[in-house]
């Protein structure tokens, strides 16, 4: 690690994708400058740095620019070797990536679709999301403290939003996904995750998020994914 | 590499996701046994090996099981170090992953949606796909032979389907995406890719694929993604 390296993160206060990058940098102990972007009135800087997607997070490290939270996490893990996010063994790495991808495609997208839709479509999305959490629950049964073992790793970071965002989405969308009776291992993981020293003070205020997601879910139809896949 | 290692690949003859894994194994010079699966009548083996998605490709390496083409490619690159698919430098790796993800989400999903839909929805999907190819074209302008430099790498493998599948989808869907006048760099890349010794004899017969995709695009609505995201 160079002594004078410069790390900047372009973010948006309520983005779970940005939070992933913040968690990873904090776990690594990398100092960074956070620059708040208004994603509804994008700056010239953002459009210059990420012309393809024009989305946050964008990581700028000594002049090189990286976008997409999944890609940034791999970059961070490869650049700063301390406190690894991914295991060393190729098979264990494949498992971590597999479950991260599963969580994103099945739980994140499912819950978001359920939040932003109504009627039959909402019920279908809800059912698929619950089934995905059930699969995850089975996976967690034999796990240690975290997916990453005794410390928070790649899969924990990708999945981390369910600890704080999902209960808010449940409230805004009048729906129930995280049933503690059905999913005791998942809920126990959530409680451990929320208490972790790196994680616990990083979330935006709940009341502000309730207002934000209430507005967003009303503004967006289920066909539009809004800031999904930032 | 162990002398007696066992590598098996569960595939389906027309799956571009399976082909990615075959290309990667061939580039690495890894011998493998190919097992054809009928994805419309799934075997007990497939359901045991990939209970979460029940999809191909599934790679079995000395008893460990890996699913999802993106995850398998990383595993292959980390397990067999010869002929690297990803560059060594973290930033170059991030770029390769970024463009692979872009190609998958914008071009693959866009073209598939255009193929399987009609009317306004088809036109919208088509337009978005063409815009994505335009972005890629800009990216290719300054590239060497391949995204991976002088040899085929990770991004080339993820994107490789456009060389052979996309013209077939264009024909089946009565649509035009790969305009050689608008996209000379992309079409030149396609021609180099198709002629590559590892690639050239790996594709299924065109006539069989025309029949298959004609049937699939009629059977599937635009809302169902069929074997997408295997």
CSV table of C-alpha atoms in Angstrom, one decimal:
chain,number,residue,atom,x,y,z
A,1,UNK,CA,0.0,0.0,0.0
A,2,UNK,CA,1.5,3.3,-1.1
A,3,UNK,CA,1.8,5.9,1.7
A,4,UNK,CA,0.2,8.7,-0.1
A,5,UNK,CA,-2.5,6.9,-2.0
A,6,UNK,CA,-5.8,8.7,-2.7
A,7,UNK,CA,-9.1,6.9,-2.4
A,8,UNK,CA,-12.4,8.6,-3.2
A,9,UNK,CA,-15.8,7.1,-3.2
A,10,UNK,CA,-18.7,8.7,-5.0
A,11,UNK,CA,-21.9,7.7,-3.2
A,12,UNK,CA,-25.5,8.4,-2.5
A,13,UNK,CA,-26.7,8.4,1.1
A,14,UNK,CA,-29.4,5.6,0.8
A,15,UNK,CA,-27.7,3.3,-1.7
A,16,UNK,CA,-27.0,-0.2,-0.4
A,17,UNK,CA,-24.5,-0.7,-3.2
A,18,UNK,CA,-22.4,2.2,-1.9
A,19,UNK,CA,-22.6,0.9,1.6
A,20,UNK,CA,-21.0,-2.4,0.4
A,21,UNK,CA,-18.0,-0.5,-0.7
A,22,UNK,CA,-17.8,1.5,2.5
A,23,UNK,CA,-18.0,-1.7,4.6
A,24,UNK,CA,-15.2,-3.2,2.5
A,25,UNK,CA,-12.9,-0.2,2.8
A,26,UNK,CA,-13.6,0.0,6.6
A,27,UNK,CA,-12.8,-3.7,7.0
A,28,UNK,CA,-9.6,-3.2,5.1
A,29,UNK,CA,-8.8,0.0,7.2
A,30,UNK,CA,-8.5,2.0,4.0
A,31,UNK,CA,-9.0,5.8,4.5
A,32,UNK,CA,-11.2,7.4,1.8
A,33,UNK,CA,-12.9,10.6,1.0
A,34,UNK,CA,-16.6,10.2,0.6
A,35,UNK,CA,-18.3,12.4,-2.0
A,36,UNK,CA,-22.1,12.6,-1.9
A,37,UNK,CA,-23.8,12.6,-5.3
A,38,UNK,CA,-27.4,13.6,-6.1
A,39,UNK,CA,-28.5,10.7,-8.3
A,40,UNK,CA,-31.5,12.7,-9.4
A,41,UNK,CA,-29.3,15.6,-10.6
A,42,UNK,CA,-26.1,14.0,-11.6
A,43,UNK,CA,-22.8,15.9,-11.5
A,44,UNK,CA,-20.4,16.3,-14.4
A,45,UNK,CA,-17.9,14.5,-12.3
A,46,UNK,CA,-20.1,11.4,-12.0
A,47,UNK,CA,-20.9,11.4,-15.7
A,48,UNK,CA,-17.2,11.7,-16.6
A,49,UNK,CA,-16.1,9.0,-14.2
A,50,UNK,CA,-18.9,6.5,-15.0
A,51,UNK,CA,-20.1,7.4,-18.5
A,52,UNK,CA,-21.4,3.9,-19.2
A,53,UNK,CA,-23.8,3.6,-16.2
A,54,UNK,CA,-23.8,7.1,-14.6
A,55,UNK,CA,-24.4,5.4,-11.3
A,56,UNK,CA,-22.8,5.2,-7.9
A,57,UNK,CA,-20.8,3.7,-6.3
A,58,UNK,CA,-17.7,4.9,-8.2
A,59,UNK,CA,-14.3,4.2,-6.6
A,60,UNK,CA,-11.3,6.4,-7.6
A,61,UNK,CA,-8.0,5.0,-6.5
A,62,UNK,CA,-4.9,7.1,-7.4
A,63,UNK,CA,-6.7,8.2,-10.6
A,64,UNK,CA,-8.1,4.8,-11.7
A,65,UNK,CA,-11.8,4.5,-11.7
A,66,UNK,CA,-13.9,1.5,-10.9
A,67,UNK,CA,-17.7,1.1,-11.0
A,68,UNK,CA,-20.2,-1.6,-10.0
A,69,UNK,CA,-20.3,-2.8,-6.4
A,70,UNK,CA,-19.4,-6.5,-7.2
A,71,UNK,CA,-16.5,-5.4,-9.3
A,72,UNK,CA,-15.3,-2.8,-6.8
A,73,UNK,CA,-15.3,-5.4,-3.9
A,74,UNK,CA,-13.1,-7.8,-5.9
A,75,UNK,CA,-10.8,-4.8,-6.7
A,76,UNK,CA,-10.6,-3.8,-3.1
A,77,UNK,CA,-9.8,-7.4,-2.0
A,78,UNK,CA,-7.1,-7.7,-4.7
A,79,UNK,CA,-5.5,-4.3,-4.0
A,80,UNK,CA,-5.5,-4.3,-0.2
A,81,UNK,CA,-4.6,-7.8,1.0
A,82,UNK,CA,-5.2,-7.3,4.7
A,83,UNK,CA,-8.4,-8.8,6.2
A,84,UNK,CA,-9.3,-10.8,3.1
A,85,UNK,CA,-13.0,-10.6,2.0
A,86,UNK,CA,-12.8,-13.8,-0.1
A,87,UNK,CA,-11.2,-17.0,1.1
A,88,UNK,CA,-7.9,-18.2,-0.4
A,89,UNK,CA,-9.1,-21.6,-1.7
A,90,UNK,CA,-10.6,-21.5,-5.2
A,91,UNK,CA,-13.6,-23.7,-4.3
A,92,UNK,CA,-14.4,-21.6,-1.2
A,93,UNK,CA,-14.1,-18.5,-3.4
A,94,UNK,CA,-16.5,-20.0,-5.9
A,95,UNK,CA,-19.0,-20.7,-3.1
A,96,UNK,CA,-18.8,-17.1,-1.8
A,97,UNK,CA,-19.4,-15.8,-5.3
A,98,UNK,CA,-22.2,-18.2,-6.0
A,99,UNK,CA,-24.1,-17.3,-2.8
A,100,UNK,CA,-23.5,-13.6,-3.4
A,101,UNK,CA,-24.9,-13.8,-6.9
A,102,UNK,CA,-27.8,-15.9,-5.7
A,103,UNK,CA,-28.6,-13.3,-2.9
A,104,UNK,CA,-28.5,-10.5,-5.4
A,105,UNK,CA,-30.6,-12.1,-8.2
A,106,UNK,CA,-33.1,-13.9,-6.0
A,107,UNK,CA,-33.4,-11.9,-2.8
A,108,UNK,CA,-32.5,-8.3,-3.7
A,109,UNK,CA,-34.3,-8.2,-7.0
A,110,UNK,CA,-37.2,-10.2,-5.7
A,111,UNK,CA,-37.8,-8.0,-2.6
A,112,UNK,CA,-37.4,-4.9,-4.7
A,113,UNK,CA,-39.9,-6.1,-7.3
A,114,UNK,CA,-42.3,-7.0,-4.5
A,115,UNK,CA,-41.9,-3.6,-2.9
A,116,UNK,CA,-42.6,-1.8,-6.2
A,117,UNK,CA,-45.5,-3.9,-7.5
A,118,UNK,CA,-49.1,-4.7,-6.6
A,119,UNK,CA,-51.6,-7.5,-6.7
A,120,UNK,CA,-50.7,-10.8,-8.3
A,121,UNK,CA,-47.3,-9.6,-9.4
A,122,UNK,CA,-46.4,-8.5,-5.8
A,123,UNK,CA,-47.5,-11.9,-4.4
A,124,UNK,CA,-45.5,-13.8,-7.0
A,125,UNK,CA,-42.3,-11.7,-6.3
A,126,UNK,CA,-42.9,-12.1,-2.5
A,127,UNK,CA,-43.3,-15.8,-2.8
A,128,UNK,CA,-40.1,-16.2,-4.8
A,129,UNK,CA,-38.2,-14.0,-2.4
A,130,UNK,CA,-39.3,-16.0,0.6
A,131,UNK,CA,-38.3,-19.3,-1.2
A,132,UNK,CA,-34.8,-17.7,-1.8
A,133,UNK,CA,-34.5,-16.8,1.9
A,134,UNK,CA,-35.5,-20.4,2.7
A,135,UNK,CA,-32.6,-21.6,0.5
A,136,UNK,CA,-30.3,-19.2,2.2
A,137,UNK,CA,-31.5,-20.3,5.6
A,138,UNK,CA,-30.5,-23.9,4.8
A,139,UNK,CA,-27.1,-22.6,3.7
A,140,UNK,CA,-26.6,-20.7,7.0
A,141,UNK,CA,-27.5,-23.7,9.2
A,142,UNK,CA,-24.0,-25.1,9.0
A,143,UNK,CA,-22.2,-21.8,8.8
A,144,UNK,CA,-20.1,-20.1,11.5
A,145,UNK,CA,-20.6,-16.6,12.7
A,146,UNK,CA,-20.6,-15.2,9.2
A,147,UNK,CA,-20.5,-16.5,5.6
A,148,UNK,CA,-16.9,-15.4,5.8
A,149,UNK,CA,-16.3,-17.6,8.8
A,150,UNK,CA,-15.4,-15.7,12.0
A,151,UNK,CA,-15.2,-12.4,10.2
A,152,UNK,CA,-17.3,-10.6,7.7
A,153,UNK,CA,-16.5,-11.5,4.1
A,154,UNK,CA,-17.6,-11.0,0.5
A,155,UNK,CA,-21.0,-12.7,0.8
A,156,UNK,CA,-21.8,-11.0,4.1
A,157,UNK,CA,-21.1,-7.6,2.5
A,158,UNK,CA,-23.3,-8.4,-0.6
A,159,UNK,CA,-26.1,-9.7,1.6
A,160,UNK,CA,-25.7,-7.1,4.4
A,161,UNK,CA,-28.5,-4.9,3.1
A,162,UNK,CA,-31.1,-7.4,4.3
A,163,UNK,CA,-30.2,-6.6,7.9
A,164,UNK,CA,-31.4,-3.0,7.7
A,165,UNK,CA,-33.0,-2.3,4.4
A,166,UNK,CA,-35.3,-5.3,4.1
A,167,UNK,CA,-37.2,-4.6,7.3
A,168,UNK,CA,-37.8,-1.1,6.0
A,169,UNK,CA,-38.9,-2.4,2.7
A,170,UNK,CA,-41.2,-4.8,4.5
A,171,UNK,CA,-42.8,-1.9,6.4
A,172,UNK,CA,-43.1,0.3,3.3
A,173,UNK,CA,-44.5,-2.5,1.2
A,174,UNK,CA,-46.8,-4.0,3.9
A,175,UNK,CA,-45.2,-7.4,3.4
A,176,UNK,CA,-43.4,-10.0,5.6
A,177,UNK,CA,-40.3,-11.9,4.4
A,178,UNK,CA,-38.0,-12.2,7.4
A,179,UNK,CA,-40.1,-14.4,9.7
A,180,UNK,CA,-37.9,-15.2,12.7
A,181,UNK,CA,-39.8,-18.5,13.4
A,182,UNK,CA,-39.2,-19.7,9.8
A,183,UNK,CA,-35.7,-18.3,9.4
A,184,UNK,CA,-34.0,-18.4,12.8
A,185,UNK,CA,-30.5,-18.8,11.3
A,186,UNK,CA,-30.9,-15.8,8.9
A,187,UNK,CA,-32.3,-13.6,11.7
A,188,UNK,CA,-29.4,-14.6,14.0
A,189,UNK,CA,-27.0,-13.8,11.3
A,190,UNK,CA,-28.7,-10.4,10.9
A,191,UNK,CA,-28.3,-9.6,14.6
A,192,UNK,CA,-24.6,-10.5,14.6
A,193,UNK,CA,-24.1,-8.5,11.4
A,194,UNK,CA,-25.9,-5.4,12.8
A,195,UNK,CA,-23.8,-5.5,16.0
A,196,UNK,CA,-20.5,-5.8,14.2
A,197,UNK,CA,-18.2,-2.8,15.1
A,198,UNK,CA,-17.5,-2.0,11.4
A,199,UNK,CA,-21.2,-2.2,10.5
A,200,UNK,CA,-23.2,-0.8,13.3
A,201,UNK,CA,-22.9,3.0,12.8
A,202,UNK,CA,-22.9,3.0,9.0
A,203,UNK,CA,-26.7,3.0,8.2
A,204,UNK,CA,-28.7,6.1,7.4
A,205,UNK,CA,-31.5,7.0,9.8
A,206,UNK,CA,-34.5,4.7,9.6
A,207,UNK,CA,-37.1,7.5,9.4
A,208,UNK,CA,-35.4,9.1,6.5
A,209,UNK,CA,-35.2,5.8,4.7
A,210,UNK,CA,-38.9,5.1,5.3
A,211,UNK,CA,-39.8,8.3,3.6
A,212,UNK,CA,-37.3,7.8,0.8
A,213,UNK,CA,-38.5,4.2,-0.1
A,214,UNK,CA,-42.1,5.1,0.3
A,215,UNK,CA,-41.6,7.8,-2.4
A,216,UNK,CA,-39.5,5.6,-4.6
A,217,UNK,CA,-41.8,2.6,-4.5
A,218,UNK,CA,-44.7,4.8,-5.5
A,219,UNK,CA,-42.8,6.6,-8.2
A,220,UNK,CA,-41.5,3.4,-9.8
A,221,UNK,CA,-43.6,0.8,-11.4
A,222,UNK,CA,-42.5,-2.8,-11.1
A,223,UNK,CA,-41.2,-2.7,-14.6
A,224,UNK,CA,-38.7,0.0,-13.8
A,225,UNK,CA,-35.8,-1.0,-11.5
A,226,UNK,CA,-34.8,2.6,-10.5
A,227,UNK,CA,-31.4,2.5,-8.9
A,228,UNK,CA,-31.3,-1.3,-9.0
A,229,UNK,CA,-28.0,-2.7,-10.3
A,230,UNK,CA,-26.0,0.4,-9.5
B,1,UNK,CA,-2.3,-29.7,-11.4
B,2,UNK,CA,-2.8,-33.2,-10.0
B,3,UNK,CA,-2.0,-36.0,-12.5
B,4,UNK,CA,-5.2,-38.0,-11.9
B,5,UNK,CA,-7.7,-35.2,-11.5
B,6,UNK,CA,-11.2,-35.7,-12.7
B,7,UNK,CA,-13.1,-32.9,-14.5
B,8,UNK,CA,-16.7,-33.3,-15.6
B,9,UNK,CA,-19.0,-30.8,-17.2
B,10,UNK,CA,-22.8,-31.1,-17.3
B,11,UNK,CA,-24.0,-29.3,-20.3
B,12,UNK,CA,-26.8,-28.8,-22.8
B,13,UNK,CA,-25.9,-28.7,-26.5
B,14,UNK,CA,-27.3,-25.2,-27.3
B,15,UNK,CA,-26.4,-23.4,-24.1
B,16,UNK,CA,-24.0,-20.4,-24.5
B,17,UNK,CA,-23.3,-20.6,-20.8
B,18,UNK,CA,-22.0,-24.1,-21.1
B,19,UNK,CA,-19.9,-23.1,-24.1
B,20,UNK,CA,-18.1,-20.5,-22.0
B,21,UNK,CA,-16.9,-23.2,-19.7
B,22,UNK,CA,-15.8,-25.4,-22.5
B,23,UNK,CA,-13.9,-22.6,-24.1
B,24,UNK,CA,-12.1,-21.8,-20.8
B,25,UNK,CA,-11.2,-25.5,-20.2
B,26,UNK,CA,-9.9,-25.8,-23.8
B,27,UNK,CA,-7.8,-22.6,-23.4
B,28,UNK,CA,-6.4,-24.0,-20.2
B,29,UNK,CA,-5.8,-27.4,-21.9
B,30,UNK,CA,-7.8,-29.2,-19.2
B,31,UNK,CA,-9.2,-32.5,-20.2
B,32,UNK,CA,-12.8,-33.0,-19.2
B,33,UNK,CA,-15.7,-35.4,-19.6
B,34,UNK,CA,-18.8,-33.7,-21.1
B,35,UNK,CA,-22.2,-35.0,-19.9
B,36,UNK,CA,-25.2,-34.0,-21.9
B,37,UNK,CA,-28.2,-33.0,-19.9
B,38,UNK,CA,-31.8,-32.7,-21.1
B,39,UNK,CA,-32.8,-29.5,-19.5
B,40,UNK,CA,-36.5,-30.2,-20.3
B,41,UNK,CA,-36.3,-33.5,-18.4
B,42,UNK,CA,-33.7,-33.0,-15.8
B,43,UNK,CA,-31.7,-35.9,-14.4
B,44,UNK,CA,-31.4,-36.8,-10.8
B,45,UNK,CA,-27.7,-36.1,-11.1
B,46,UNK,CA,-28.3,-32.5,-12.1
B,47,UNK,CA,-30.8,-31.9,-9.4
B,48,UNK,CA,-28.4,-33.4,-6.8
B,49,UNK,CA,-25.4,-31.4,-8.1
B,50,UNK,CA,-27.1,-28.0,-8.5
B,51,UNK,CA,-30.2,-28.1,-6.2
B,52,UNK,CA,-30.4,-24.3,-6.0
B,53,UNK,CA,-30.7,-23.5,-9.7
B,54,UNK,CA,-31.1,-27.0,-11.3
B,55,UNK,CA,-29.3,-25.6,-14.4
B,56,UNK,CA,-26.3,-26.2,-16.5
B,57,UNK,CA,-23.4,-25.6,-16.7
B,58,UNK,CA,-22.2,-27.6,-13.6
B,59,UNK,CA,-18.5,-28.3,-13.2
B,60,UNK,CA,-17.4,-31.2,-11.1
B,61,UNK,CA,-13.7,-31.1,-10.2
B,62,UNK,CA,-12.4,-34.0,-8.1
B,63,UNK,CA,-15.8,-34.1,-6.3
B,64,UNK,CA,-16.3,-30.4,-5.7
B,65,UNK,CA,-19.2,-28.9,-7.6
B,66,UNK,CA,-19.4,-25.4,-9.1
B,67,UNK,CA,-22.4,-23.8,-10.9
B,68,UNK,CA,-23.0,-20.5,-12.7
B,69,UNK,CA,-20.8,-19.7,-15.7
B,70,UNK,CA,-19.3,-16.5,-14.3
B,71,UNK,CA,-18.4,-18.3,-11.1
B,72,UNK,CA,-17.0,-21.3,-12.9
B,73,UNK,CA,-14.8,-19.1,-15.1
B,74,UNK,CA,-13.2,-17.5,-12.0
B,75,UNK,CA,-12.7,-20.9,-10.5
B,76,UNK,CA,-11.1,-22.3,-13.6
B,77,UNK,CA,-8.7,-19.3,-13.8
B,78,UNK,CA,-7.7,-19.7,-10.1
B,79,UNK,CA,-7.3,-23.5,-10.3
B,80,UNK,CA,-5.4,-23.9,-13.5
B,81,UNK,CA,-2.9,-21.0,-13.7
B,82,UNK,CA,-1.7,-21.5,-17.3
B,83,UNK,CA,-3.0,-19.2,-20.0
B,84,UNK,CA,-4.7,-16.8,-17.6
B,85,UNK,CA,-8.2,-15.6,-18.5
B,86,UNK,CA,-8.0,-12.5,-16.3
B,87,UNK,CA,-5.0,-10.1,-16.3
B,88,UNK,CA,-2.8,-9.9,-13.2
B,89,UNK,CA,-3.2,-6.2,-12.4
B,90,UNK,CA,-6.3,-5.5,-10.1
B,91,UNK,CA,-7.4,-2.6,-12.2
B,92,UNK,CA,-7.2,-4.5,-15.5
B,93,UNK,CA,-9.1,-7.4,-13.8
B,94,UNK,CA,-11.8,-4.9,-12.7
B,95,UNK,CA,-12.1,-3.6,-16.3
B,96,UNK,CA,-12.5,-7.2,-17.6
B,97,UNK,CA,-15.2,-8.0,-15.0
B,98,UNK,CA,-16.9,-4.6,-15.6
B,99,UNK,CA,-17.2,-5.2,-19.4
B,100,UNK,CA,-18.2,-8.8,-18.9
B,101,UNK,CA,-21.0,-7.8,-16.6
B,102,UNK,CA,-22.1,-5.0,-18.9
B,103,UNK,CA,-22.2,-7.3,-21.9
B,104,UNK,CA,-24.3,-9.8,-20.0
B,105,UNK,CA,-26.8,-7.4,-18.5
B,106,UNK,CA,-27.1,-5.0,-21.5
B,107,UNK,CA,-26.4,-7.1,-24.6
B,108,UNK,CA,-27.3,-10.7,-23.7
B,109,UNK,CA,-30.5,-9.9,-21.7
B,110,UNK,CA,-31.4,-7.1,-24.2
B,111,UNK,CA,-31.1,-9.3,-27.3
B,112,UNK,CA,-32.9,-12.2,-25.6
B,113,UNK,CA,-35.8,-9.9,-24.6
B,114,UNK,CA,-36.0,-8.5,-28.1
B,115,UNK,CA,-36.0,-12.1,-29.5
B,116,UNK,CA,-38.9,-13.2,-27.2
B,117,UNK,CA,-41.1,-10.1,-27.4
B,118,UNK,CA,-43.2,-8.3,-29.9
B,119,UNK,CA,-44.3,-4.8,-30.8
B,120,UNK,CA,-43.3,-1.8,-28.7
B,121,UNK,CA,-41.5,-4.0,-26.1
B,122,UNK,CA,-39.4,-5.6,-28.8
B,123,UNK,CA,-38.5,-2.3,-30.3
B,124,UNK,CA,-37.5,-0.9,-26.9
B,125,UNK,CA,-35.3,-4.0,-26.1
B,126,UNK,CA,-33.8,-3.8,-29.6
B,127,UNK,CA,-32.9,-0.1,-29.2
B,128,UNK,CA,-31.3,-0.7,-25.8
B,129,UNK,CA,-29.3,-3.6,-27.1
B,130,UNK,CA,-28.0,-1.6,-30.1
B,131,UNK,CA,-27.0,1.3,-27.7
B,132,UNK,CA,-25.1,-1.2,-25.6
B,133,UNK,CA,-23.3,-2.6,-28.7
B,134,UNK,CA,-22.5,1.0,-29.6
B,135,UNK,CA,-20.9,1.5,-26.1
B,136,UNK,CA,-18.9,-1.8,-26.6
B,137,UNK,CA,-17.8,-0.6,-30.1
B,138,UNK,CA,-16.3,2.5,-28.5
B,139,UNK,CA,-14.5,0.2,-26.0
B,140,UNK,CA,-13.1,-2.0,-28.8
B,141,UNK,CA,-11.7,0.8,-30.8
B,142,UNK,CA,-8.6,1.0,-28.7
B,143,UNK,CA,-8.3,-2.7,-28.0
B,144,UNK,CA,-5.9,-5.2,-29.3
B,145,UNK,CA,-6.9,-8.5,-31.0
B,146,UNK,CA,-9.1,-9.4,-28.1
B,147,UNK,CA,-10.3,-7.9,-24.9
B,148,UNK,CA,-7.8,-10.1,-23.3
B,149,UNK,CA,-5.0,-8.5,-25.4
B,150,UNK,CA,-3.3,-10.9,-27.9
B,151,UNK,CA,-5.2,-13.9,-26.6
B,152,UNK,CA,-8.8,-14.7,-25.7
B,153,UNK,CA,-9.6,-13.8,-22.1
B,154,UNK,CA,-12.5,-13.6,-19.6
B,155,UNK,CA,-14.4,-10.8,-21.3
B,156,UNK,CA,-14.0,-12.4,-24.7
B,157,UNK,CA,-15.4,-15.7,-23.3
B,158,UNK,CA,-18.4,-14.0,-21.7
B,159,UNK,CA,-19.1,-12.0,-24.9
B,160,UNK,CA,-18.3,-14.8,-27.3
B,161,UNK,CA,-21.9,-15.9,-27.9
B,162,UNK,CA,-22.5,-12.7,-30.0
B,163,UNK,CA,-20.2,-14.1,-32.7
B,164,UNK,CA,-22.5,-17.0,-33.5
B,165,UNK,CA,-25.7,-16.9,-31.4
B,166,UNK,CA,-26.6,-13.3,-32.1
B,167,UNK,CA,-26.8,-13.6,-35.9
B,168,UNK,CA,-29.1,-16.6,-35.4
B,169,UNK,CA,-31.3,-14.7,-32.9
B,170,UNK,CA,-31.4,-11.8,-35.5
B,171,UNK,CA,-32.6,-14.2,-38.1
B,172,UNK,CA,-35.2,-15.9,-35.9
B,173,UNK,CA,-36.4,-12.6,-34.4
B,174,UNK,CA,-36.4,-10.7,-37.8
B,175,UNK,CA,-34.2,-8.0,-36.3
B,176,UNK,CA,-30.8,-6.3,-37.0
B,177,UNK,CA,-28.3,-5.5,-34.3
B,178,UNK,CA,-24.8,-6.2,-35.7
B,179,UNK,CA,-24.6,-3.7,-38.5
B,180,UNK,CA,-21.1,-3.9,-39.9
B,181,UNK,CA,-21.1,-0.3,-41.0
B,182,UNK,CA,-22.1,1.0,-37.6
B,183,UNK,CA,-20.0,-1.5,-35.7
B,184,UNK,CA,-16.8,-2.3,-37.6
B,185,UNK,CA,-14.7,-2.9,-34.6
B,186,UNK,CA,-17.2,-5.3,-33.1
B,187,UNK,CA,-17.7,-7.2,-36.3
B,188,UNK,CA,-13.9,-7.4,-36.8
B,189,UNK,CA,-13.6,-8.8,-33.3
B,190,UNK,CA,-16.3,-11.4,-34.1
B,191,UNK,CA,-14.4,-12.5,-37.2
B,192,UNK,CA,-11.2,-12.9,-35.2
B,193,UNK,CA,-13.0,-14.8,-32.5
B,194,UNK,CA,-14.7,-17.2,-34.8
B,195,UNK,CA,-11.4,-18.1,-36.5
B,196,UNK,CA,-9.6,-18.7,-33.3
B,197,UNK,CA,-8.4,-22.4,-33.2
B,198,UNK,CA,-9.9,-23.0,-29.7
B,199,UNK,CA,-13.3,-21.6,-30.7
B,200,UNK,CA,-13.9,-22.4,-34.4
B,201,UNK,CA,-15.2,-26.0,-34.1
B,202,UNK,CA,-17.1,-25.7,-30.8
B,203,UNK,CA,-20.5,-24.3,-32.1
B,204,UNK,CA,-23.6,-26.5,-32.7
B,205,UNK,CA,-24.9,-26.7,-36.2
B,206,UNK,CA,-26.6,-23.5,-37.3
B,207,UNK,CA,-29.7,-25.2,-38.8
B,208,UNK,CA,-30.3,-27.0,-35.5
B,209,UNK,CA,-30.0,-23.8,-33.6
B,210,UNK,CA,-32.4,-21.9,-35.9
B,211,UNK,CA,-35.0,-24.5,-35.2
B,212,UNK,CA,-34.3,-24.5,-31.5
B,213,UNK,CA,-34.5,-20.8,-31.0
B,214,UNK,CA,-37.5,-20.4,-33.2
B,215,UNK,CA,-39.3,-22.9,-31.0
B,216,UNK,CA,-38.1,-21.3,-27.7
B,217,UNK,CA,-38.8,-17.7,-28.7
B,218,UNK,CA,-42.4,-18.7,-29.6
B,219,UNK,CA,-42.8,-20.8,-26.4
B,220,UNK,CA,-41.5,-18.1,-24.1
B,221,UNK,CA,-43.2,-14.8,-23.5
B,222,UNK,CA,-40.9,-11.8,-22.9
B,223,UNK,CA,-41.7,-12.0,-19.2
B,224,UNK,CA,-40.2,-15.5,-18.9
B,225,UNK,CA,-36.4,-15.7,-19.3
B,226,UNK,CA,-36.3,-19.4,-20.1
B,227,UNK,CA,-32.8,-20.7,-19.7
B,228,UNK,CA,-31.4,-17.2,-19.2
B,229,UNK,CA,-29.0,-16.9,-16.4
B,230,UNK,CA,-28.0,-20.5,-16.3
